PDB file of C-alpha atoms in Angstrom:
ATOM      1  CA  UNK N   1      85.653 106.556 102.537  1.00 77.00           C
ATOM      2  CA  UNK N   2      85.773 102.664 101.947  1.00 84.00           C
ATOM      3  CA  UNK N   3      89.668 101.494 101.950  1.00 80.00           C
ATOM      4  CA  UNK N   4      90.151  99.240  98.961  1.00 82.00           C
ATOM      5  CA  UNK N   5      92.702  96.842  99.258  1.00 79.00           C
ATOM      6  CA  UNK N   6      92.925  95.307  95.122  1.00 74.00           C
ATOM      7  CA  UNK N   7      94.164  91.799  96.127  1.00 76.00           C
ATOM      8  CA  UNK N   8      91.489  91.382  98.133  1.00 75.00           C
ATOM      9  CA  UNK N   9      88.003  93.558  97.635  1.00 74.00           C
ATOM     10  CA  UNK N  10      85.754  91.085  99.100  1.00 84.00           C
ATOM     11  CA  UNK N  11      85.416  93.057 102.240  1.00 86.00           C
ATOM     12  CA  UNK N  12      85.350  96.576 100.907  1.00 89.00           C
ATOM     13  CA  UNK N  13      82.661  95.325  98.454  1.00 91.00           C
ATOM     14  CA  UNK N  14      80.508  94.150 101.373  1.00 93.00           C
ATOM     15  CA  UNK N  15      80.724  97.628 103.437  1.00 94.00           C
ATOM     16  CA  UNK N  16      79.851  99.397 100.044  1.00 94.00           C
ATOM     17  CA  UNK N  17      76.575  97.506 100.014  1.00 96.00           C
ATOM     18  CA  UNK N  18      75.548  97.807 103.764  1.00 96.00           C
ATOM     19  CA  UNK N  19      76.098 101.538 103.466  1.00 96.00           C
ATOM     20  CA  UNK N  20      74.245 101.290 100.460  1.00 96.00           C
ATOM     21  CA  UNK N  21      71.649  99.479 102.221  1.00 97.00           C
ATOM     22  CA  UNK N  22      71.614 102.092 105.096  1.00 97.00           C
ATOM     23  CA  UNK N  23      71.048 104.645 102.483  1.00 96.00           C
ATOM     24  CA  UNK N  24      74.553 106.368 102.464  1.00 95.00           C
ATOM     25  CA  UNK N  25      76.275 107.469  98.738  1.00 94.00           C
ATOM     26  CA  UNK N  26      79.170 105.371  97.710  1.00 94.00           C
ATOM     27  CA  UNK N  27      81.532 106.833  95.010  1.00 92.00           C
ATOM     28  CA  UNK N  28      82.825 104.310  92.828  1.00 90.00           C
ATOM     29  CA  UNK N  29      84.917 104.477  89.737  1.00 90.00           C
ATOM     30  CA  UNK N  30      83.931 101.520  87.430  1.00 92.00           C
ATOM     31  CA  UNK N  31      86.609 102.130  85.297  1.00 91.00           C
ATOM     32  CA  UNK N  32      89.091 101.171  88.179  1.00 83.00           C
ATOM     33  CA  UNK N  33      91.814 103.412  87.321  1.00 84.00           C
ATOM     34  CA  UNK N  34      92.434 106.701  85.317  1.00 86.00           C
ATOM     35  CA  UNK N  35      92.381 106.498  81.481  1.00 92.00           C
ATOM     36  CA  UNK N  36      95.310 107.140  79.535  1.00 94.00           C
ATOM     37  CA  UNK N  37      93.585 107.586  76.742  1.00 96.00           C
ATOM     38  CA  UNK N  38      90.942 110.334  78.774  1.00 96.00           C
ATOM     39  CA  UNK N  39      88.089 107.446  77.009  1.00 96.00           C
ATOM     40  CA  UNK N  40      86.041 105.461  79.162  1.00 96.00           C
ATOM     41  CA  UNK N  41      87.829 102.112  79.441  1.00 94.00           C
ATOM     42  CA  UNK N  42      86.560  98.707  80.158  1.00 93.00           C
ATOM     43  CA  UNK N  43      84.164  98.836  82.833  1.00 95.00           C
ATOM     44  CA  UNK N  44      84.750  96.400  85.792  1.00 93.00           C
ATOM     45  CA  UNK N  45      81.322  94.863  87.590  1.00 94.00           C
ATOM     46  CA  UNK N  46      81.600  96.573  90.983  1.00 93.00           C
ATOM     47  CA  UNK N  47      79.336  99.191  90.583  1.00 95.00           C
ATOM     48  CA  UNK N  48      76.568  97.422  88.712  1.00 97.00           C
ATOM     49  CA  UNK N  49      76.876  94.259  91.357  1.00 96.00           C
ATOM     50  CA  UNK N  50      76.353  96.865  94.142  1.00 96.00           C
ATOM     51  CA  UNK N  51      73.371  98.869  93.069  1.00 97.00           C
ATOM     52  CA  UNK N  52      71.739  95.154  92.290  1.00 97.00           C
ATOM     53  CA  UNK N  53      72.951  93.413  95.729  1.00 96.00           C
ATOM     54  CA  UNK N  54      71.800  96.766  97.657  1.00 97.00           C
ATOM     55  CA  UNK N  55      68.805  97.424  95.183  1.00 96.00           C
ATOM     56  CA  UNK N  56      69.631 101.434  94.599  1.00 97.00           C
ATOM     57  CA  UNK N  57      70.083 103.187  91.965  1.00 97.00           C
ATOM     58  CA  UNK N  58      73.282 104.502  90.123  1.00 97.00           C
ATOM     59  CA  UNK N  59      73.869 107.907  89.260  1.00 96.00           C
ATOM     60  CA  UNK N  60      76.011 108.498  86.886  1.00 97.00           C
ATOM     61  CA  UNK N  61      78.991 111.402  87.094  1.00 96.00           C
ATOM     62  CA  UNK N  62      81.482 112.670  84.997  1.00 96.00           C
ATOM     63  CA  UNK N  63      84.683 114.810  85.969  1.00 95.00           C
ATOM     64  CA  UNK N  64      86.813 116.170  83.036  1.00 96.00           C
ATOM     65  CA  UNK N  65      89.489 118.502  83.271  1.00 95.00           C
ATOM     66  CA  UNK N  66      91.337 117.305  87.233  1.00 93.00           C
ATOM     67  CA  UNK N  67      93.535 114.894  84.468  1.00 93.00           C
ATOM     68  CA  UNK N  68      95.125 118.372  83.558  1.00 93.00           C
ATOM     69  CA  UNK N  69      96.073 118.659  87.262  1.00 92.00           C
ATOM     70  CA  UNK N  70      97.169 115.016  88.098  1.00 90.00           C
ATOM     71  CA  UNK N  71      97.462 111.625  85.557  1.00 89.00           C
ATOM     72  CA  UNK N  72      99.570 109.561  84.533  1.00 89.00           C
ATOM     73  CA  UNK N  73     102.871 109.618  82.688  1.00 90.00           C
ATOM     74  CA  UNK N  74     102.757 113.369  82.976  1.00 90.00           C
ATOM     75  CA  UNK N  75     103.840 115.869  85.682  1.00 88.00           C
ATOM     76  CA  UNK N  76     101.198 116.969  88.652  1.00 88.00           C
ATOM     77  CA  UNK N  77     100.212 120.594  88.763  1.00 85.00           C
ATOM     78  CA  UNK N  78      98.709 121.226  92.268  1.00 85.00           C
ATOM     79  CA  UNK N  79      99.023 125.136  92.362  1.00 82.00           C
ATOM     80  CA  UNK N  80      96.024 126.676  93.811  1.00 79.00           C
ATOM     81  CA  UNK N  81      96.702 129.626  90.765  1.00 80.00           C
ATOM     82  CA  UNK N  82      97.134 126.781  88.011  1.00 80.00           C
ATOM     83  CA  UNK N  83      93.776 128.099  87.019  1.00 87.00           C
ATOM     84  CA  UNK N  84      92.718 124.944  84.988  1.00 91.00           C
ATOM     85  CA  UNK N  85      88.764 124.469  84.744  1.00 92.00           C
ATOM     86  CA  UNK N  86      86.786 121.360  85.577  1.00 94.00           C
ATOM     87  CA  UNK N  87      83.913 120.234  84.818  1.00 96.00           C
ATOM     88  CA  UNK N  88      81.394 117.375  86.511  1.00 96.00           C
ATOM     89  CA  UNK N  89      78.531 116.678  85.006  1.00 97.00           C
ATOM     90  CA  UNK N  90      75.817 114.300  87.047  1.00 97.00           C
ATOM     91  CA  UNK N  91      72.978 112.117  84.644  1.00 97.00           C
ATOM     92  CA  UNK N  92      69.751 110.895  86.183  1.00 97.00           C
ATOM     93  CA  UNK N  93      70.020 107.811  88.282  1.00 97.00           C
ATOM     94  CA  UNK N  94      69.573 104.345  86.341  1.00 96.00           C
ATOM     95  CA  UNK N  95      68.139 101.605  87.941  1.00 96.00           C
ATOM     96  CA  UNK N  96      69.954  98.129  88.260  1.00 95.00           C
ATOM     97  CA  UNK N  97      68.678  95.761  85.152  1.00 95.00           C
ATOM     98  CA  UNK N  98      68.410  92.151  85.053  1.00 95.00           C
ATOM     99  CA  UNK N  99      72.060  91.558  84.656  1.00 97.00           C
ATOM    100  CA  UNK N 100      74.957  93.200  85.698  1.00 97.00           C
ATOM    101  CA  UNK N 101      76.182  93.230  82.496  1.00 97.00           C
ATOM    102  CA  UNK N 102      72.791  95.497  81.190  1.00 97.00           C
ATOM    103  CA  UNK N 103      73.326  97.117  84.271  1.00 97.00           C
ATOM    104  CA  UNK N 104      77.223  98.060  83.164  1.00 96.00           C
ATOM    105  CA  UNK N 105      75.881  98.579  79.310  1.00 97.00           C
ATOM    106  CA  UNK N 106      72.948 101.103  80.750  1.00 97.00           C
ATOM    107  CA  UNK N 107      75.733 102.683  83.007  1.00 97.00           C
ATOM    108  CA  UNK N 108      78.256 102.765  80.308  1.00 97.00           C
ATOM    109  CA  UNK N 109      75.992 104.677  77.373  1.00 97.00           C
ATOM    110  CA  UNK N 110      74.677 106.992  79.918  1.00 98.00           C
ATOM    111  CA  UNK N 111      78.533 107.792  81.332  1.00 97.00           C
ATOM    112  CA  UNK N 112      79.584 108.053  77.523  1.00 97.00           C
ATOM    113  CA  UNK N 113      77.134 110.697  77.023  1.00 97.00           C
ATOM    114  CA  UNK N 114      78.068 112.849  79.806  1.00 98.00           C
ATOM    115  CA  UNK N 115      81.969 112.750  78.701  1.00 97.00           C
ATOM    116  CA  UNK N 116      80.987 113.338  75.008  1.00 97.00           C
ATOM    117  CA  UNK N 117      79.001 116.247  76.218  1.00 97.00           C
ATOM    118  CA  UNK N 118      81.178 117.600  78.476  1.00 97.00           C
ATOM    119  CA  UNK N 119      84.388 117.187  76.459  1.00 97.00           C
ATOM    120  CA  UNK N 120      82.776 118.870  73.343  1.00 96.00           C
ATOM    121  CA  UNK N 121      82.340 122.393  75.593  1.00 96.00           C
ATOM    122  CA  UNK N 122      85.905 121.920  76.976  1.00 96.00           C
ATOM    123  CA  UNK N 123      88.764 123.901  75.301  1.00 93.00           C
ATOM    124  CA  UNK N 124      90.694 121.315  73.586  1.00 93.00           C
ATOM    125  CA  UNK N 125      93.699 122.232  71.754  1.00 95.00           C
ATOM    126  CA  UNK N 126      94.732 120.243  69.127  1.00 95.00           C
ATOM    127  CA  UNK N 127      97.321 118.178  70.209  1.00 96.00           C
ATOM    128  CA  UNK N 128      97.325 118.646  73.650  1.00 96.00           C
ATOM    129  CA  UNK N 129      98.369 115.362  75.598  1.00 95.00           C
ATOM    130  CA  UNK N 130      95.557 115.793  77.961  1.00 95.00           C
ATOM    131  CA  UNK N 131      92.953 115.482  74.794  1.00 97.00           C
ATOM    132  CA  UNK N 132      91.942 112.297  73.451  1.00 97.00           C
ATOM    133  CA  UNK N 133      93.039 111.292  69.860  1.00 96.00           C
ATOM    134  CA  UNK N 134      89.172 111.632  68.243  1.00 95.00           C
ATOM    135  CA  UNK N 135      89.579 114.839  69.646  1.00 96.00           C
ATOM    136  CA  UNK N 136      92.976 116.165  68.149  1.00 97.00           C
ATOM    137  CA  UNK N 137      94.827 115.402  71.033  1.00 97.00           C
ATOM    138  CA  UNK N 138      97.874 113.232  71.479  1.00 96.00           C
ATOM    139  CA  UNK N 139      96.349 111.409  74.190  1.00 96.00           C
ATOM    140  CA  UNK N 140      97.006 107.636  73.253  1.00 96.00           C
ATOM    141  CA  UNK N 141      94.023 105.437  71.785  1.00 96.00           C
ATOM    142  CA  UNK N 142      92.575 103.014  74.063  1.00 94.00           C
ATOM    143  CA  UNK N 143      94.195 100.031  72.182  1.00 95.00           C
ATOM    144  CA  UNK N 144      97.885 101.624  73.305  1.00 96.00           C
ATOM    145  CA  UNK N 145      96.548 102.504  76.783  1.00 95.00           C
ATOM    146  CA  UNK N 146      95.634  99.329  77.414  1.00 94.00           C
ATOM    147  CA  UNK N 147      99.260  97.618  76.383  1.00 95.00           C
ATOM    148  CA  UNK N 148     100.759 100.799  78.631  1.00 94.00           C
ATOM    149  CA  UNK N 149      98.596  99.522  81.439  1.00 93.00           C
ATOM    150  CA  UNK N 150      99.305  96.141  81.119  1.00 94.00           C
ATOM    151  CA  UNK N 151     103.165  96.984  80.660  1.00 95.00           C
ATOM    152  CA  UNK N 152     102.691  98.640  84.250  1.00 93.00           C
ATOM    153  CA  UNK N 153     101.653  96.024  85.672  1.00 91.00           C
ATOM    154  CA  UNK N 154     104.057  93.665  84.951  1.00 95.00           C
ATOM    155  CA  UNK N 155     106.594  95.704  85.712  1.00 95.00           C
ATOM    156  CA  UNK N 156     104.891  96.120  89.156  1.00 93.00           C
ATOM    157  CA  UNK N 157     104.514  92.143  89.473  1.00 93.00           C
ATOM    158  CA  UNK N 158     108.114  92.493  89.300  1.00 95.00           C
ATOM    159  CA  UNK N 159     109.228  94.380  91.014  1.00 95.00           C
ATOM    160  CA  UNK N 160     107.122  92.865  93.621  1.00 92.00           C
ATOM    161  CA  UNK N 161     108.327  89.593  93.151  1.00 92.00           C
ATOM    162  CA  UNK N 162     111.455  91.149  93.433  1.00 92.00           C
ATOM    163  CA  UNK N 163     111.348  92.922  96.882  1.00 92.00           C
ATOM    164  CA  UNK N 164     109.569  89.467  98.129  1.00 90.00           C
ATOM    165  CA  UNK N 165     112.524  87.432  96.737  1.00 90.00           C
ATOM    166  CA  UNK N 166     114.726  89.575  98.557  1.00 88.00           C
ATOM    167  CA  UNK N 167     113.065  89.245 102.199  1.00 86.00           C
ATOM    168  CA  UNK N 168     113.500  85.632 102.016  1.00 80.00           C
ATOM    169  CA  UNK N 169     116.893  85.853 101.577  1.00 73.00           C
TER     170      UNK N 169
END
């Protein structure tokens, strides 16, 4: 496990690629965050900057069906008897490309095939919240994600802005 701290990566980023390096797996979500939407969102350049820097492949994985358990906006259902299926799914590793944006597109197509696949053979009940709109589920489209994400933000930014204005009191 790497700690991440977001407003300021730089060193995680560099012990991801000397464990890379030393031949260790590094899990890393290039998405960021969880999807509202339960689509694959905009990719950030992380992943495809590490396998380049440490020159090693990505393999690409897929979990669908823990957003049932825990996500956001909705309640968490932890019981060990919840009996709610998930599914991984694992594609064969891609090298780095050229770029890290081919590297992202490569990783992207290859990630959207594996949730495709793996959502088609999942129950999914139309309407359900926890299946995306293309689907038949309610989940929100990535357009309204996005604005709900962005919304959360801000409304973190204030609220720490907030606190901060209040310890300099």
């Amino acid at each position: 496990t790497i700690p991440v701290d977001r407003e300021a990566g730089a060193g995680a980023y560099a012990i991801a690629v000397d464990r890379l390096r030393a031949g260790e797996i590094v899990g890393v979500y290039p998405e960021a965050t969880i999807s509202r939407s339960f689509e694959l969102k905009e990719f950030k350049t992380g992943a495809a900057r590490m396998a380049m820097d440490a020159d090693v492949p990505i393999i690409p994985l897929i979990v669908w069906g823990a957003h049932r358990r825990w996500t956001k906006d909705h309640p968490k259902d932890l019981r060990r008897k919840s009996r709610i299926p998930i599914t991984t799914a694992v594609g064969p590793p891609i090298a780095a490309a050229d770029t890290v944006d081919a590297t992202n597109a490569a990783l992207r197509e290859a990630m959207t095939g594996l949730l495709h696949k793996v959502q088609q053979d999942y129950p999914h009940p139309a309407g359900a919240y926890w299946v995306p709109l293309r689907m038949g589920g309610s989940a929100p489209t990535l357009e309204r994600a996005k604005e709900m994400d962005e919304a959360e933000l801000a409304e973190r930014a204030r609220k720490k802005a907030e606190r901060e204005a209040k310890t300099h009191r």
